[in-house]
Amino acid sequence: MSVRWPPAAGRGLLLAAAATAALAVLAPLVALAIAFADARGEVWTHLGATILPEAIRNTALLAGLVGLGSGVLGVALAWLVATRTFPLSRVFDWALLLPLAAPAYVVGFVFVALLEFAGPVQHAMREALGPGARLPDVRSLWGVAFVMTLVLYPYVYLLARGAFAQLDASQMEAARSLGLSRTAAFRRVALPAARPAIAAGCALAMMEALADFGTVSVFGVRTLTEAIYRVWFGMFDRVAATQLASVLLLVTFALLAVERWSRGRARVSQAHGRPVAAIYPPLRGWRAGLACLACALVLGLAFVLPLGVLVVWAFSSGDAWAPSRDLPLVANTLRLATVAAALTVAGALVFAYARRVDGRRLARAASAVARLGYSVPGPVLAVGALVCFAGVDRMVLPHLPAGVAAWLPPLLTGSLVGLLAAYFARFAALALLPVEAGLGRLGPELDEAARTLGASPARLAARIHAPLLRGSLAAAFLLVLVDVMKEMPVTLLLRPLGTDTLAVAVWQRTTEGLWEAAAVPSLTIVAAGLVPVALVHRLGEAWREQSRRRAA
Amino acid sequence: MTRLLLSYTLASATLAALTVAPLAAQQKTVTVYSSRSHYGAESVFDDFTRQTGIKVVFFNGNNNEVFERLKAEGARTPADLLLTVDAGNLWNAAREGLLAPVASKVLEANVPPQYRDADGRWFGIALRARTIAYSTARVKPGEVPTYKSLGDPRWKGRLCLRSSTNIYNQSLIAALIAGRGEARVEQMVRAWVANQPVYVNGDTGLLQAIAAGQCDVGISNTYYLGRLLEKDPAFPVALAWADQQGSGVHVNVSGGGVTTHAKHRAEAIALLEFLTAPAAQATLAGRSHEYPVNPAVAPLPMLGGWGTFKADQGGVAAAGAYQAAAVKLADRAGYR
């Protein structure tokens, strides 16, 4: 679907911008892919005979379980909170987003530390029930799938919640009046309308599960990412490692193709009448209690429990908050995250609009390429970016006048610009999927009506699209912001000298197994993440209130 | 209003973030790329600054990531010294031409030849032995004399192992291959795997698993037990020096080398000499529970209490040379 804007120059500019941004995402991957010139038959034979089958099987299962789990959980919670009132439902509305603020590897480690044989839970069991009492091994595929579902459901919840909030009560009422039961109405009216958002959320959760290295290594599960790491750093073979990473990319391609297909072709126009919650009576009695309990359970397991354990560890480790040491870390983290999020959302808009304006191959390809960075494991992308930057620096710097070159720090390698570019490559998908889902909800009739009334493209975007896209943009900004704050491998490798972040502080302690000591910086990351979550929620509320008032 | 506030915040944040602050170094500095972190002995670097007036600037990261960054930066690297926690990484860095030879009588006196590079490209600063840990409650001393004995069927279901993805285990297997050849080591590792080992996170986790009763024997670096014993002297796990009748315990070094493109070469050499001198060695080993590499310095009393041990004389560089083979061997044997 494309809307022809008369100024061809404008269209051309947008496409050029999209192509450049896509190159920025592609460059690190290409730097790695140059490896393919070198066949590595012997390594592949070795891998195929030993660890590859298990790695592929585990990766597929993990992605499937996490996609399914976070999809079901996210949609169920989003629908519950969007349509029903029950005790604390207003709190749960934003509180269910809180798990976004906690890094997955931290939550994973908390669960393993709690539930492993030597941990407190099994220790208590043995005291109470005798030495034979055991729990199934938490360090397993089911364990990591469970924890990742708990950590990643907010992606689906956030996007589905936004989609459900846009639903109009009249659509549901029409369905009910035509004889559909509540469940059928949900299934046939609400779900299809929210399908793009739900598909986007599930895809993000699955891609995060595919690319994760920290959490799966805590659980000792052999995935493709672990195999890549092993080949790269164990066998000193970067070439074979990047060849393996390309297998991962193929899987992601397939995943994204499915997501694109399942987004469907339906266009549901925005009608800002009454919110859909208006037609559902508030829950009472045991049902209300059950709903409250369900939300509390999810939130408790995904957020409150890990937070509590971290607080206990923070106190027992005796490692205090030292403002002179820790405030610069917080400042660096927030600064980097904000700028990276702004940059990435801007880039996502460029990609999304390029597709909308000109649906030909170039725009589509740019958009498809932009998503790849997210499913490449962090360490792999980081090294690709490093190699790419080093290459660019080597090519550009010799041509600068001698005096300038000596004074200038490396342009890209180990510079802030390089780090931001790497964040962009890594997280473009995170911003792109919500923005595209949101933009897709805006039908061509909006643009056409604006055109007939004489609006220029810029005015159309600013006055018509922007207010309607606010929710998606806020969601995209929040997701990238929080992910950059938690991000470790890219930051660890590419950060400028002297720019340490909270995630680096966590790494410094966990690398020697001092998890208790890592509690304070982990808690700081969570605390820093709470601010944008609360902010996005408040803004979302304000906007919903605004559109309700306008419609009335 | 919100829009204004947001755009203002964004603008100022962007400005602040992109301001390049050139490092106006009034003081002499040395930049260290290090994968050592939080061993508890970081005060030695403050001591160095106090004594020489040279400021130490750190860049921390994982072994591999630090190596990749050093390699990518090439001649423009700000790094003067590379510090790692494993000899294999030093060997690899030297092989890639990232470390430059240093001729220093002081270093040669401080560091025995088997713990430094023959060409002077890297020097160990602390030793760690990787040996057998066992439960004092359920295992008698002398029951597990060798690495090979961990493959005895009596330890079936009673063995804990750390993942073979970990560099310390890779170095152990690599050193064993260097000494005995691949075939015998593969047999040994297969025997370990046949005992259905419980895989744990980290050596500290392994020692805690032994204490809790999940298993009875395992392999661990010495300093992890040192730290646990310092917190709790009654911790029910002890160390058995492996292969004392044979080639000796596997020993690894944490060490450093001056980078090829170091801008402050003299300062980097001074730092290495300081770290291997008796005073710093005592602090280093004392705080981190490692063994000092300088033979003139005695280890901590607690470590001294474990007795002296025969160390594998094969030279720590072998670990690097055979590391890739070690990983492939682990894959073939099913050691996860």
mmCIF file with all atom_site columns, C-alpha atoms in Angstrom, chain A residues 42-43 46-47 50-51 54 58 109 112 116-118 126 134 137 139 213 217-222 226 229-236 238 325 335-336 338-339 342 379 383 386-387 390-391 393-394 397 405-411 413-417 420 470 477 489 491-498 500 504-505 507-509 511-514 516 535 539, chain B residues 2-3 6 9-10 13-14 16-20 22-23 31-39 57-74 76 78 85 88-89 91-92 95 162-168 170 198-201 204-205 208-209 212-215 223-224 227 231 320 323-324 326-333 335-336:
data_model
loop_
_atom_site.group_PDB
_atom_site.id
_atom_site.type_symbol
_atom_site.label_atom_id
_atom_site.label_alt_id
_atom_site.label_comp_id
_atom_site.label_asym_id
_atom_site.label_entity_id
_atom_site.label_seq_id
_atom_site.pdbx_PDB_ins_code
_atom_site.Cartn_x
_atom_site.Cartn_y
_atom_site.Cartn_z
_atom_site.occupancy
_atom_site.B_iso_or_equiv
_atom_site.pdbx_formal_charge
_atom_site.auth_seq_id
_atom_site.auth_comp_id
_atom_site.auth_asym_id
_atom_site.auth_atom_id
_atom_site.pdbx_PDB_model_num
ATOM 1   C CA . GLU A 1 42  ? 36.555 -29.503 8.547  1.00 0.00 ? 42  GLU A CA 1
ATOM 2   C CA . VAL A 1 43  ? 35.033 -27.407 11.309 1.00 0.00 ? 43  VAL A CA 1
ATOM 3   C CA . HIS A 1 46  ? 33.169 -31.565 13.373 1.00 0.00 ? 46  HIS A CA 1
ATOM 4   C CA . LEU A 1 47  ? 30.245 -29.383 14.459 1.00 0.00 ? 47  LEU A CA 1
ATOM 5   C CA . THR A 1 50  ? 28.986 -33.170 17.715 1.00 0.00 ? 50  THR A CA 1
ATOM 6   C CA . ILE A 1 51  ? 27.181 -30.106 18.964 1.00 0.00 ? 51  ILE A CA 1
ATOM 7   C CA . GLU A 1 54  ? 21.563 -30.368 19.741 1.00 0.00 ? 54  GLU A CA 1
ATOM 8   C CA . ASN A 1 58  ? 17.386 -26.382 21.525 1.00 0.00 ? 58  ASN A CA 1
ATOM 9   C CA . PHE A 1 109 ? 20.622 -16.074 37.693 1.00 0.00 ? 109 PHE A CA 1
ATOM 10  C CA . VAL A 1 112 ? 18.958 -20.562 39.293 1.00 0.00 ? 112 VAL A CA 1
ATOM 11  C CA . GLU A 1 116 ? 19.390 -25.093 42.405 1.00 0.00 ? 116 GLU A CA 1
ATOM 12  C CA . PHE A 1 117 ? 20.438 -27.947 44.659 1.00 0.00 ? 117 PHE A CA 1
ATOM 13  C CA . ALA A 1 118 ? 22.676 -25.800 46.828 1.00 0.00 ? 118 ALA A CA 1
ATOM 14  C CA . ARG A 1 126 ? 15.843 -31.081 52.568 1.00 0.00 ? 126 ARG A CA 1
ATOM 15  C CA . ARG A 1 134 ? 14.674 -32.844 45.269 1.00 0.00 ? 134 ARG A CA 1
ATOM 16  C CA . ASP A 1 137 ? 16.967 -29.525 37.664 1.00 0.00 ? 137 ASP A CA 1
ATOM 17  C CA . ARG A 1 139 ? 19.242 -25.643 34.669 1.00 0.00 ? 139 ARG A CA 1
ATOM 18  C CA . PHE A 1 213 ? 23.760 -15.700 25.231 1.00 0.00 ? 213 PHE A CA 1
ATOM 19  C CA . SER A 1 217 ? 24.700 -19.909 29.549 1.00 0.00 ? 217 SER A CA 1
ATOM 20  C CA . VAL A 1 218 ? 23.506 -19.391 33.128 1.00 0.00 ? 218 VAL A CA 1
ATOM 21  C CA . PHE A 1 219 ? 21.091 -22.271 32.519 1.00 0.00 ? 219 PHE A CA 1
ATOM 22  C CA . GLY A 1 220 ? 23.686 -24.385 30.780 1.00 0.00 ? 220 GLY A CA 1
ATOM 23  C CA . VAL A 1 221 ? 21.527 -24.920 27.698 1.00 0.00 ? 221 VAL A CA 1
ATOM 24  C CA . ARG A 1 222 ? 23.383 -25.511 24.452 1.00 0.00 ? 222 ARG A CA 1
ATOM 25  C CA . GLU A 1 226 ? 26.564 -20.893 22.634 1.00 0.00 ? 226 GLU A CA 1
ATOM 26  C CA . TYR A 1 229 ? 30.749 -18.453 21.142 1.00 0.00 ? 229 TYR A CA 1
ATOM 27  C CA . ARG A 1 230 ? 32.509 -21.769 21.580 1.00 0.00 ? 230 ARG A CA 1
ATOM 28  C CA . VAL A 1 231 ? 33.795 -21.902 18.038 1.00 0.00 ? 231 VAL A CA 1
ATOM 29  C CA . TRP A 1 232 ? 34.867 -18.290 18.070 1.00 0.00 ? 232 TRP A CA 1
ATOM 30  C CA . PHE A 1 233 ? 36.638 -18.039 21.383 1.00 0.00 ? 233 PHE A CA 1
ATOM 31  C CA . GLY A 1 234 ? 37.372 -21.663 22.140 1.00 0.00 ? 234 GLY A CA 1
ATOM 32  C CA . MET A 1 235 ? 38.675 -22.678 18.746 1.00 0.00 ? 235 MET A CA 1
ATOM 33  C CA . PHE A 1 236 ? 39.936 -19.150 17.847 1.00 0.00 ? 236 PHE A CA 1
ATOM 34  C CA . ARG A 1 238 ? 36.148 -16.339 13.754 1.00 0.00 ? 238 ARG A CA 1
ATOM 35  C CA . ARG A 1 325 ? 31.854 5.924   41.849 1.00 0.00 ? 325 ARG A CA 1
ATOM 36  C CA . ARG A 1 335 ? 22.775 9.457   28.358 1.00 0.00 ? 335 ARG A CA 1
ATOM 37  C CA . LEU A 1 336 ? 23.707 6.645   26.024 1.00 0.00 ? 336 LEU A CA 1
ATOM 38  C CA . THR A 1 338 ? 18.347 8.205   25.611 1.00 0.00 ? 338 THR A CA 1
ATOM 39  C CA . VAL A 1 339 ? 20.366 9.215   22.586 1.00 0.00 ? 339 VAL A CA 1
ATOM 40  C CA . ALA A 1 342 ? 15.948 8.711   19.957 1.00 0.00 ? 342 ALA A CA 1
ATOM 41  C CA . PRO A 1 379 ? 28.912 -10.483 20.921 1.00 0.00 ? 379 PRO A CA 1
ATOM 42  C CA . VAL A 1 383 ? 32.761 -7.820  16.774 1.00 0.00 ? 383 VAL A CA 1
ATOM 43  C CA . LEU A 1 386 ? 34.355 -3.445  15.482 1.00 0.00 ? 386 LEU A CA 1
ATOM 44  C CA . VAL A 1 387 ? 35.858 -4.997  12.365 1.00 0.00 ? 387 VAL A CA 1
ATOM 45  C CA . ALA A 1 390 ? 38.374 -0.513  12.159 1.00 0.00 ? 390 ALA A CA 1
ATOM 46  C CA . GLY A 1 391 ? 38.244 -0.964  8.408  1.00 0.00 ? 391 GLY A CA 1
ATOM 47  C CA . ASP A 1 393 ? 39.058 4.119   10.182 1.00 0.00 ? 393 ASP A CA 1
ATOM 48  C CA . ARG A 1 394 ? 41.983 2.549   8.355  1.00 0.00 ? 394 ARG A CA 1
ATOM 49  C CA . LEU A 1 397 ? 42.212 8.382   8.521  1.00 0.00 ? 397 LEU A CA 1
ATOM 50  C CA . ALA A 1 405 ? 44.711 12.757  12.105 1.00 0.00 ? 405 ALA A CA 1
ATOM 51  C CA . ALA A 1 406 ? 47.108 12.816  15.037 1.00 0.00 ? 406 ALA A CA 1
ATOM 52  C CA . TRP A 1 407 ? 44.786 14.860  17.214 1.00 0.00 ? 407 TRP A CA 1
ATOM 53  C CA . LEU A 1 408 ? 41.513 13.119  16.304 1.00 0.00 ? 408 LEU A CA 1
ATOM 54  C CA . PRO A 1 409 ? 40.637 10.010  18.248 1.00 0.00 ? 409 PRO A CA 1
ATOM 55  C CA . PRO A 1 410 ? 39.690 6.977   16.133 1.00 0.00 ? 410 PRO A CA 1
ATOM 56  C CA . LEU A 1 411 ? 36.621 8.023   14.196 1.00 0.00 ? 411 LEU A CA 1
ATOM 57  C CA . THR A 1 413 ? 36.540 2.400   16.750 1.00 0.00 ? 413 THR A CA 1
ATOM 58  C CA . GLY A 1 414 ? 36.073 2.985   20.436 1.00 0.00 ? 414 GLY A CA 1
ATOM 59  C CA . SER A 1 415 ? 34.181 6.217   19.923 1.00 0.00 ? 415 SER A CA 1
ATOM 60  C CA . LEU A 1 416 ? 30.738 7.371   20.990 1.00 0.00 ? 416 LEU A CA 1
ATOM 61  C CA . VAL A 1 417 ? 29.560 7.652   17.396 1.00 0.00 ? 417 VAL A CA 1
ATOM 62  C CA . LEU A 1 420 ? 25.649 4.613   18.906 1.00 0.00 ? 420 LEU A CA 1
ATOM 63  C CA . ARG A 1 470 ? 2.193  8.541   19.694 1.00 0.00 ? 470 ARG A CA 1
ATOM 64  C CA . PHE A 1 477 ? 11.264 4.522   22.493 1.00 0.00 ? 477 PHE A CA 1
ATOM 65  C CA . PRO A 1 489 ? 28.160 -7.325  24.942 1.00 0.00 ? 489 PRO A CA 1
ATOM 66  C CA . THR A 1 491 ? 28.761 -1.887  25.290 1.00 0.00 ? 491 THR A CA 1
ATOM 67  C CA . LEU A 1 492 ? 31.562 -3.986  26.731 1.00 0.00 ? 492 LEU A CA 1
ATOM 68  C CA . LEU A 1 493 ? 33.366 -4.211  23.438 1.00 0.00 ? 493 LEU A CA 1
ATOM 69  C CA . LEU A 1 494 ? 32.805 -0.860  21.775 1.00 0.00 ? 494 LEU A CA 1
ATOM 70  C CA . ARG A 1 495 ? 32.581 1.694   24.561 1.00 0.00 ? 495 ARG A CA 1
ATOM 71  C CA . PRO A 1 496 ? 35.004 4.597   24.587 1.00 0.00 ? 496 PRO A CA 1
ATOM 72  C CA . LEU A 1 497 ? 37.776 4.475   27.153 1.00 0.00 ? 497 LEU A CA 1
ATOM 73  C CA . GLY A 1 498 ? 36.455 5.845   30.413 1.00 0.00 ? 498 GLY A CA 1
ATOM 74  C CA . ASP A 1 500 ? 31.590 2.662   31.783 1.00 0.00 ? 500 ASP A CA 1
ATOM 75  C CA . VAL A 1 504 ? 29.696 -2.983  32.650 1.00 0.00 ? 504 VAL A CA 1
ATOM 76  C CA . ALA A 1 505 ? 29.682 -2.750  36.439 1.00 0.00 ? 505 ALA A CA 1
ATOM 77  C CA . TRP A 1 507 ? 29.783 -7.679  34.261 1.00 0.00 ? 507 TRP A CA 1
ATOM 78  C CA . GLN A 1 508 ? 32.850 -6.791  36.316 1.00 0.00 ? 508 GLN A CA 1
ATOM 79  C CA . ARG A 1 509 ? 31.372 -8.568  39.298 1.00 0.00 ? 509 ARG A CA 1
ATOM 80  C CA . THR A 1 511 ? 32.592 -12.540 35.634 1.00 0.00 ? 511 THR A CA 1
ATOM 81  C CA . GLU A 1 512 ? 34.221 -13.851 38.793 1.00 0.00 ? 512 GLU A CA 1
ATOM 82  C CA . GLY A 1 513 ? 31.006 -15.375 40.061 1.00 0.00 ? 513 GLY A CA 1
ATOM 83  C CA . LEU A 1 514 ? 30.406 -12.567 42.553 1.00 0.00 ? 514 LEU A CA 1
ATOM 84  C CA . GLU A 1 516 ? 25.845 -10.983 45.234 1.00 0.00 ? 516 GLU A CA 1
ATOM 85  C CA . LEU A 1 535 ? 6.773  7.992   32.080 1.00 0.00 ? 535 LEU A CA 1
ATOM 86  C CA . LEU A 1 539 ? 1.978  9.794   28.751 1.00 0.00 ? 539 LEU A CA 1
ATOM 87  C CA . THR B 2 2   ? 5.454  17.999  27.368 1.00 0.00 ? 2   THR B CA 1
ATOM 88  C CA . ARG B 2 3   ? 6.666  18.253  23.813 1.00 0.00 ? 3   ARG B CA 1
ATOM 89  C CA . LEU B 2 6   ? 10.961 16.373  25.780 1.00 0.00 ? 6   LEU B CA 1
ATOM 90  C CA . THR B 2 9   ? 15.829 17.129  27.211 1.00 0.00 ? 9   THR B CA 1
ATOM 91  C CA . LEU B 2 10  ? 16.638 15.413  23.964 1.00 0.00 ? 10  LEU B CA 1
ATOM 92  C CA . ALA B 2 13  ? 21.233 15.049  26.076 1.00 0.00 ? 13  ALA B CA 1
ATOM 93  C CA . THR B 2 14  ? 22.439 14.859  22.503 1.00 0.00 ? 14  THR B CA 1
ATOM 94  C CA . ALA B 2 16  ? 26.201 16.325  26.174 1.00 0.00 ? 16  ALA B CA 1
ATOM 95  C CA . ALA B 2 17  ? 26.573 12.905  24.686 1.00 0.00 ? 17  ALA B CA 1
ATOM 96  C CA . LEU B 2 18  ? 28.351 13.955  21.558 1.00 0.00 ? 18  LEU B CA 1
ATOM 97  C CA . THR B 2 19  ? 30.758 16.378  23.154 1.00 0.00 ? 19  THR B CA 1
ATOM 98  C CA . VAL B 2 20  ? 34.186 14.988  22.564 1.00 0.00 ? 20  VAL B CA 1
ATOM 99  C CA . PRO B 2 22  ? 40.015 15.271  24.530 1.00 0.00 ? 22  PRO B CA 1
ATOM 100 C CA . LEU B 2 23  ? 42.071 13.753  27.299 1.00 0.00 ? 23  LEU B CA 1
ATOM 101 C CA . THR B 2 31  ? 46.453 2.348   29.641 1.00 0.00 ? 31  THR B CA 1
ATOM 102 C CA . VAL B 2 32  ? 45.732 -1.240  30.549 1.00 0.00 ? 32  VAL B CA 1
ATOM 103 C CA . TYR B 2 33  ? 43.341 -3.491  28.648 1.00 0.00 ? 33  TYR B CA 1
ATOM 104 C CA . SER B 2 34  ? 42.410 -6.041  31.245 1.00 0.00 ? 34  SER B CA 1
ATOM 105 C CA . SER B 2 35  ? 40.172 -9.062  31.644 1.00 0.00 ? 35  SER B CA 1
ATOM 106 C CA . ARG B 2 36  ? 41.064 -9.238  35.324 1.00 0.00 ? 36  ARG B CA 1
ATOM 107 C CA . SER B 2 37  ? 38.421 -7.647  37.379 1.00 0.00 ? 37  SER B CA 1
ATOM 108 C CA . HIS B 2 38  ? 37.276 -7.770  40.947 1.00 0.00 ? 38  HIS B CA 1
ATOM 109 C CA . TYR B 2 39  ? 39.789 -10.249 42.183 1.00 0.00 ? 39  TYR B CA 1
ATOM 110 C CA . VAL B 2 57  ? 43.619 3.854   33.063 1.00 0.00 ? 57  VAL B CA 1
ATOM 111 C CA . PHE B 2 58  ? 41.630 0.636   32.691 1.00 0.00 ? 58  PHE B CA 1
ATOM 112 C CA . PHE B 2 59  ? 39.548 -0.859  29.975 1.00 0.00 ? 59  PHE B CA 1
ATOM 113 C CA . ASN B 2 60  ? 37.868 -4.007  31.251 1.00 0.00 ? 60  ASN B CA 1
ATOM 114 C CA . GLY B 2 61  ? 36.261 -6.705  29.189 1.00 0.00 ? 61  GLY B CA 1
ATOM 115 C CA . ASN B 2 62  ? 36.118 -10.430 28.587 1.00 0.00 ? 62  ASN B CA 1
ATOM 116 C CA . ASN B 2 63  ? 39.328 -12.103 27.406 1.00 0.00 ? 63  ASN B CA 1
ATOM 117 C CA . ASN B 2 64  ? 38.007 -12.505 23.901 1.00 0.00 ? 64  ASN B CA 1
ATOM 118 C CA . GLU B 2 65  ? 36.453 -9.104  23.538 1.00 0.00 ? 65  GLU B CA 1
ATOM 119 C CA . VAL B 2 66  ? 39.540 -7.306  24.778 1.00 0.00 ? 66  VAL B CA 1
ATOM 120 C CA . PHE B 2 67  ? 41.605 -9.304  22.312 1.00 0.00 ? 67  PHE B CA 1
ATOM 121 C CA . GLU B 2 68  ? 39.311 -8.483  19.383 1.00 0.00 ? 68  GLU B CA 1
ATOM 122 C CA . ARG B 2 69  ? 39.330 -4.808  20.255 1.00 0.00 ? 69  ARG B CA 1
ATOM 123 C CA . LEU B 2 70  ? 43.098 -4.672  20.547 1.00 0.00 ? 70  LEU B CA 1
ATOM 124 C CA . LYS B 2 71  ? 43.406 -6.426  17.220 1.00 0.00 ? 71  LYS B CA 1
ATOM 125 C CA . ALA B 2 72  ? 40.895 -4.180  15.476 1.00 0.00 ? 72  ALA B CA 1
ATOM 126 C CA . GLU B 2 73  ? 42.427 -0.973  16.781 1.00 0.00 ? 73  GLU B CA 1
ATOM 127 C CA . GLY B 2 74  ? 45.797 -1.849  15.294 1.00 0.00 ? 74  GLY B CA 1
ATOM 128 C CA . ARG B 2 76  ? 45.886 3.438   16.814 1.00 0.00 ? 76  ARG B CA 1
ATOM 129 C CA . PRO B 2 78  ? 45.559 3.471   23.241 1.00 0.00 ? 78  PRO B CA 1
ATOM 130 C CA . VAL B 2 85  ? 43.412 -14.211 33.387 1.00 0.00 ? 85  VAL B CA 1
ATOM 131 C CA . GLY B 2 88  ? 46.127 -19.181 26.414 1.00 0.00 ? 88  GLY B CA 1
ATOM 132 C CA . ASN B 2 89  ? 44.944 -15.670 25.646 1.00 0.00 ? 89  ASN B CA 1
ATOM 133 C CA . TRP B 2 91  ? 49.797 -16.968 23.729 1.00 0.00 ? 91  TRP B CA 1
ATOM 134 C CA . ASN B 2 92  ? 47.151 -16.119 21.156 1.00 0.00 ? 92  ASN B CA 1
ATOM 135 C CA . ARG B 2 95  ? 50.900 -15.165 18.010 1.00 0.00 ? 95  ARG B CA 1
ATOM 136 C CA . ARG B 2 162 ? 32.083 -26.760 35.175 1.00 0.00 ? 162 ARG B CA 1
ATOM 137 C CA . SER B 2 163 ? 31.169 -26.308 31.524 1.00 0.00 ? 163 SER B CA 1
ATOM 138 C CA . SER B 2 164 ? 33.880 -26.931 28.940 1.00 0.00 ? 164 SER B CA 1
ATOM 139 C CA . THR B 2 165 ? 33.070 -23.535 27.436 1.00 0.00 ? 165 THR B CA 1
ATOM 140 C CA . ASN B 2 166 ? 34.976 -22.042 30.326 1.00 0.00 ? 166 ASN B CA 1
ATOM 141 C CA . ILE B 2 167 ? 38.549 -21.029 29.523 1.00 0.00 ? 167 ILE B CA 1
ATOM 142 C CA . TYR B 2 168 ? 40.047 -22.657 32.624 1.00 0.00 ? 168 TYR B CA 1
ATOM 143 C CA . GLN B 2 170 ? 39.862 -25.622 28.099 1.00 0.00 ? 170 GLN B CA 1
ATOM 144 C CA . VAL B 2 198 ? 26.363 -32.537 37.161 1.00 0.00 ? 198 VAL B CA 1
ATOM 145 C CA . TYR B 2 199 ? 27.156 -29.314 35.322 1.00 0.00 ? 199 TYR B CA 1
ATOM 146 C CA . VAL B 2 200 ? 27.348 -26.225 37.484 1.00 0.00 ? 200 VAL B CA 1
ATOM 147 C CA . ASN B 2 201 ? 27.852 -22.505 36.983 1.00 0.00 ? 201 ASN B CA 1
ATOM 148 C CA . THR B 2 204 ? 32.262 -21.189 43.299 1.00 0.00 ? 204 THR B CA 1
ATOM 149 C CA . GLY B 2 205 ? 29.001 -22.905 42.350 1.00 0.00 ? 205 GLY B CA 1
ATOM 150 C CA . GLN B 2 208 ? 29.031 -24.966 46.964 1.00 0.00 ? 208 GLN B CA 1
ATOM 151 C CA . ALA B 2 209 ? 27.422 -27.937 45.227 1.00 0.00 ? 209 ALA B CA 1
ATOM 152 C CA . ALA B 2 212 ? 25.594 -29.042 49.825 1.00 0.00 ? 212 ALA B CA 1
ATOM 153 C CA . GLY B 2 213 ? 25.911 -32.687 48.877 1.00 0.00 ? 213 GLY B CA 1
ATOM 154 C CA . GLN B 2 214 ? 24.911 -32.546 45.225 1.00 0.00 ? 214 GLN B CA 1
ATOM 155 C CA . CYS B 2 215 ? 28.215 -34.206 44.372 1.00 0.00 ? 215 CYS B CA 1
ATOM 156 C CA . TYR B 2 223 ? 41.637 -19.216 44.783 1.00 0.00 ? 223 TYR B CA 1
ATOM 157 C CA . TYR B 2 224 ? 37.888 -19.838 44.720 1.00 0.00 ? 224 TYR B CA 1
ATOM 158 C CA . ARG B 2 227 ? 37.832 -17.049 49.193 1.00 0.00 ? 227 ARG B CA 1
ATOM 159 C CA . LYS B 2 231 ? 34.428 -16.331 54.692 1.00 0.00 ? 231 LYS B CA 1
ATOM 160 C CA . GLY B 2 320 ? 47.191 -21.743 24.106 1.00 0.00 ? 320 GLY B CA 1
ATOM 161 C CA . GLN B 2 323 ? 43.239 -24.908 23.022 1.00 0.00 ? 323 GLN B CA 1
ATOM 162 C CA . ALA B 2 324 ? 41.355 -25.425 19.766 1.00 0.00 ? 324 ALA B CA 1
ATOM 163 C CA . ALA B 2 326 ? 40.943 -29.199 23.486 1.00 0.00 ? 326 ALA B CA 1
ATOM 164 C CA . VAL B 2 327 ? 37.559 -27.733 22.560 1.00 0.00 ? 327 VAL B CA 1
ATOM 165 C CA . LYS B 2 328 ? 37.105 -30.202 19.723 1.00 0.00 ? 328 LYS B CA 1
ATOM 166 C CA . LEU B 2 329 ? 38.084 -33.038 22.023 1.00 0.00 ? 329 LEU B CA 1
ATOM 167 C CA . ALA B 2 330 ? 35.500 -31.917 24.553 1.00 0.00 ? 330 ALA B CA 1
ATOM 168 C CA . ASP B 2 331 ? 32.846 -31.821 21.825 1.00 0.00 ? 331 ASP B CA 1
ATOM 169 C CA . ARG B 2 332 ? 33.711 -35.335 20.676 1.00 0.00 ? 332 ARG B CA 1
ATOM 170 C CA . ALA B 2 333 ? 33.702 -36.707 24.184 1.00 0.00 ? 333 ALA B CA 1
ATOM 171 C CA . TYR B 2 335 ? 31.762 -32.861 27.687 1.00 0.00 ? 335 TYR B CA 1
ATOM 172 C CA . ARG B 2 336 ? 29.251 -29.985 27.562 1.00 0.00 ? 336 ARG B CA 1
#
